[in-house]
Short mmCIF file of C-alpha atoms and ligand atoms in Angstrom, two decimals:
data_model
loop_
_atom_site.label_atom_id
_atom_site.label_comp_id
_atom_site.label_asym_id
_atom_site.label_seq_id
_atom_site.Cartn_x
_atom_site.Cartn_y
_atom_site.Cartn_z
CA MET A 1 1.76 18.81 -12.15
CA THR A 2 1.84 16.07 -14.85
CA TYR A 3 -1.46 14.34 -15.82
CA ARG A 4 -0.83 10.53 -15.98
CA ILE A 5 -2.77 8.15 -18.34
CA THR A 6 -2.23 4.40 -17.98
CA THR A 7 -3.85 2.10 -20.72
CA VAL A 8 -4.61 -1.42 -19.39
CA CYS A 9 -5.31 -4.71 -21.16
CA LEU A 10 -4.75 -8.28 -20.18
CA GLY A 11 -1.25 -9.13 -21.48
CA ASN A 12 0.23 -5.60 -22.08
CA ILE A 13 1.50 -6.55 -25.53
CA CYS A 14 -1.31 -5.84 -27.99
CA ARG A 15 -4.07 -3.43 -27.24
CA SER A 16 -2.87 -1.28 -24.38
CA PRO A 17 0.63 -0.71 -25.80
CA MET A 18 -1.15 0.31 -29.31
CA ALA A 19 -3.56 2.52 -27.31
CA GLU A 20 -0.56 4.19 -25.35
CA ALA A 21 1.15 4.88 -28.84
CA VAL A 22 -2.04 6.41 -30.27
CA ILE A 23 -3.05 8.44 -27.23
CA ARG A 24 0.59 9.92 -27.02
CA ALA A 25 0.50 10.85 -30.63
CA ARG A 26 -2.68 12.74 -30.24
CA VAL A 27 -1.42 14.37 -27.03
CA ASN A 28 1.59 15.54 -28.96
CA ASP A 29 -0.66 16.87 -31.85
CA ALA A 30 -2.66 18.89 -29.21
CA GLY A 31 0.47 20.50 -27.82
CA LEU A 32 -0.01 18.71 -24.36
CA ALA A 33 3.23 16.76 -24.48
CA ASP A 34 4.84 18.58 -21.59
CA ARG A 35 1.77 18.10 -19.20
CA VAL A 36 0.53 14.58 -19.98
CA VAL A 37 2.35 11.26 -19.68
CA VAL A 38 1.02 8.09 -21.27
CA ASN A 39 1.96 4.55 -20.28
CA SER A 40 0.47 1.05 -20.27
CA ALA A 41 0.22 -2.22 -18.33
CA GLY A 42 -1.46 -5.59 -18.21
CA THR A 43 -3.71 -6.99 -15.53
CA ASP A 44 -1.59 -10.36 -15.90
CA GLY A 45 2.04 -10.75 -15.63
CA TRP A 46 2.91 -13.30 -18.39
CA HIS A 47 4.60 -10.59 -20.65
CA ILE A 48 6.47 -8.52 -18.03
CA GLY A 49 9.71 -6.95 -19.72
CA GLU A 50 8.66 -8.16 -23.06
CA ASP A 51 8.37 -5.98 -26.14
CA ALA A 52 4.89 -5.59 -27.83
CA ASP A 53 3.47 -8.28 -30.02
CA PRO A 54 5.16 -8.14 -33.52
CA ARG A 55 1.73 -7.85 -35.09
CA ALA A 56 0.91 -4.77 -32.86
CA LEU A 57 4.32 -3.24 -33.69
CA ALA A 58 3.73 -3.79 -37.41
CA THR A 59 0.30 -2.37 -37.38
CA LEU A 60 1.45 0.78 -35.43
CA ARG A 61 4.50 1.25 -37.79
CA ASP A 62 2.42 0.93 -41.08
CA ALA A 63 0.17 3.78 -39.50
CA GLY A 64 3.16 5.88 -38.62
CA TYR A 65 3.12 5.42 -34.75
CA ASP A 66 6.33 4.84 -32.62
CA LEU A 67 6.47 2.64 -29.61
CA ASP A 68 9.38 1.43 -27.35
CA HIS A 69 7.75 -0.98 -25.03
CA ARG A 70 8.54 -3.17 -22.08
CA GLY A 71 5.43 -5.11 -20.69
CA ARG A 72 4.40 -4.32 -17.09
CA GLN A 73 1.72 -5.69 -14.65
CA PHE A 74 -0.80 -3.43 -12.97
CA VAL A 75 -1.06 -4.36 -9.44
CA ALA A 76 -3.36 -2.91 -6.68
CA ALA A 77 -0.68 -0.76 -5.12
CA TRP A 78 -0.84 1.48 -8.29
CA HIS A 79 -4.31 2.73 -7.07
CA ASP A 80 -2.50 4.46 -4.15
CA PRO A 81 -2.07 8.05 -4.99
CA ASP A 82 1.47 7.95 -3.46
CA HIS A 83 2.62 5.00 -5.74
CA PRO A 84 5.03 6.14 -8.49
CA ASN A 85 2.78 4.27 -10.99
CA TYR A 86 -0.34 5.89 -9.89
CA GLY A 87 -2.47 7.20 -12.91
CA ASP A 88 -4.90 10.02 -12.82
CA LEU A 89 -6.82 8.17 -15.62
CA VAL A 90 -6.76 4.49 -15.93
CA LEU A 91 -8.32 3.21 -19.27
CA ALA A 92 -9.44 -0.42 -19.55
CA MET A 93 -9.38 -2.01 -22.97
CA ASP A 94 -12.30 -4.31 -22.25
CA SER A 95 -14.92 -5.22 -19.70
CA ARG A 96 -12.89 -7.91 -18.11
CA ASN A 97 -10.03 -5.66 -17.55
CA PHE A 98 -12.44 -2.96 -16.26
CA ALA A 99 -13.71 -5.47 -13.66
CA THR A 100 -10.26 -6.59 -12.64
CA LEU A 101 -9.15 -2.81 -12.16
CA ILE A 102 -12.37 -2.00 -9.98
CA GLU A 103 -12.08 -5.28 -8.04
CA MET A 104 -8.51 -4.22 -7.03
CA ALA A 105 -9.27 -0.63 -6.05
CA ASP A 106 -11.05 0.78 -2.91
CA GLU A 107 -14.21 2.84 -3.83
CA PRO A 108 -12.63 6.29 -3.81
CA ALA A 109 -10.28 5.14 -6.56
CA HIS A 110 -13.01 3.99 -8.88
CA HIS A 111 -13.64 7.28 -10.51
CA ARG A 112 -10.32 7.27 -12.15
CA VAL A 113 -11.18 4.02 -14.04
CA HIS A 114 -13.00 4.14 -17.30
CA MET A 115 -13.17 2.04 -20.52
CA MET A 116 -11.16 3.35 -23.41
CA ARG A 117 -14.10 3.37 -25.76
CA SER A 118 -16.31 5.37 -23.63
CA PHE A 119 -14.38 8.32 -25.02
CA ASP A 120 -15.50 7.46 -28.59
CA PRO A 121 -18.22 10.04 -29.30
CA ALA A 122 -20.22 7.58 -31.39
CA LEU A 123 -20.58 5.34 -28.22
CA ALA A 124 -21.49 8.04 -25.82
CA GLY A 125 -24.02 6.95 -23.22
CA ILE A 126 -22.94 3.35 -22.94
CA PRO A 127 -21.75 2.83 -19.33
CA ASP A 128 -18.26 1.66 -18.30
CA GLY A 129 -18.25 -2.24 -17.88
CA ASP A 130 -20.55 -2.80 -20.79
CA PRO A 131 -19.13 -5.31 -23.33
CA ARG A 132 -20.30 -3.09 -26.21
CA LEU A 133 -17.42 -0.80 -25.23
CA ASP A 134 -14.76 -3.67 -25.48
CA VAL A 135 -11.76 -3.48 -27.77
CA PRO A 136 -11.75 -7.15 -28.86
CA ASP A 137 -8.56 -9.16 -27.91
CA PRO A 138 -6.75 -9.62 -31.22
CA TRP A 139 -4.21 -12.04 -29.62
CA TYR A 140 -5.80 -15.06 -31.30
CA GLY A 141 -6.80 -13.29 -34.31
CA GLY A 142 -4.99 -12.07 -37.56
CA MET A 143 -3.70 -8.82 -38.92
CA GLN A 144 -7.02 -7.43 -39.80
CA ASP A 145 -8.00 -7.75 -36.18
CA PHE A 146 -5.04 -5.48 -35.20
CA VAL A 147 -5.98 -3.06 -38.00
CA ASP A 148 -9.56 -3.01 -36.38
CA VAL A 149 -8.27 -2.46 -33.01
CA LEU A 150 -6.15 0.48 -34.16
CA ALA A 151 -9.15 2.18 -35.73
CA MET A 152 -11.25 1.69 -32.59
CA LEU A 153 -8.36 3.23 -30.83
CA GLU A 154 -7.84 6.12 -32.98
CA ARG A 155 -11.65 7.05 -32.70
CA ALA A 156 -11.51 6.75 -28.85
CA SER A 157 -8.13 8.70 -28.60
CA ALA A 158 -9.46 11.57 -30.62
CA GLY A 159 -12.39 11.93 -28.23
CA LEU A 160 -10.35 11.34 -25.31
CA VAL A 161 -7.83 14.13 -26.08
CA ALA A 162 -10.86 16.61 -26.85
CA GLN A 163 -11.97 15.96 -23.26
CA LEU A 164 -8.56 16.13 -21.79
CA PRO A 165 -8.44 19.83 -20.75
CA GLY A 166 -11.61 19.43 -18.77
CA LEU A 167 -10.48 16.14 -17.32
CA MET A 168 -7.08 17.75 -16.27
CA SER A 169 -8.74 20.72 -14.65
CA ARG A 170 -11.21 18.47 -12.63
CA ARG A 171 -8.52 16.26 -11.25
P1 LIG B 201 -3.46 -8.00 -25.02
O1 LIG B 201 -3.59 -9.39 -25.64
O2 LIG B 201 -4.26 -8.12 -23.65
O3 LIG B 201 -4.19 -7.09 -25.83
O4 LIG B 201 -2.06 -7.61 -24.72
C1 LIG B 201 -3.28 -10.59 -25.08
C2 LIG B 201 -1.82 -10.86 -25.10
C3 LIG B 201 -1.34 -11.97 -24.53
C4 LIG B 201 -2.31 -13.00 -24.05
C5 LIG B 201 -3.66 -12.66 -24.15
C6 LIG B 201 -4.07 -11.49 -24.58
N1 LIG B 201 -1.88 -14.20 -23.58
O5 LIG B 201 -2.78 -15.02 -23.26
O6 LIG B 201 -0.62 -14.45 -23.32
#
């Protein structure tokens, strides 16, 4: 059965679509494309149906990533294993997204929710929910902030995909 990864930020137009594109590329590189699906959502609904932010798209394109995106909102029902948008692994971009995802889930669902950067080997040992694992929101920033976000996501994605076979076998 397919292993489902959902990346989550606030608006689903900057960080989580970028994370989705980078993880999908690394999953393809690892030869896992037929066993893993990656998608994204926001904890808020302001950008439902919209394309990703032009700065996120430009940063991805310049680094060789593809993305076809329509904004979605993560709602509590997605934590139900029978829901079509249920994810085996739900990756929060920052500590605020993490807290929102945990608040809307019953305790048995919590083990699926982690922070994206908890998979960066250089940050091992920092607990989920700790702001030191935040991917900073680039929405009010400039192009360099998007480039910095991409570098963080690339480090975390490499660590994540190295751990994927183990995660998939423990599901
Ligand atoms: P994201 O960034 O959570 O990385 O997609 C944001 C996008 C939009 C807004 C905030 C953050 N906004 O306020 O509309």
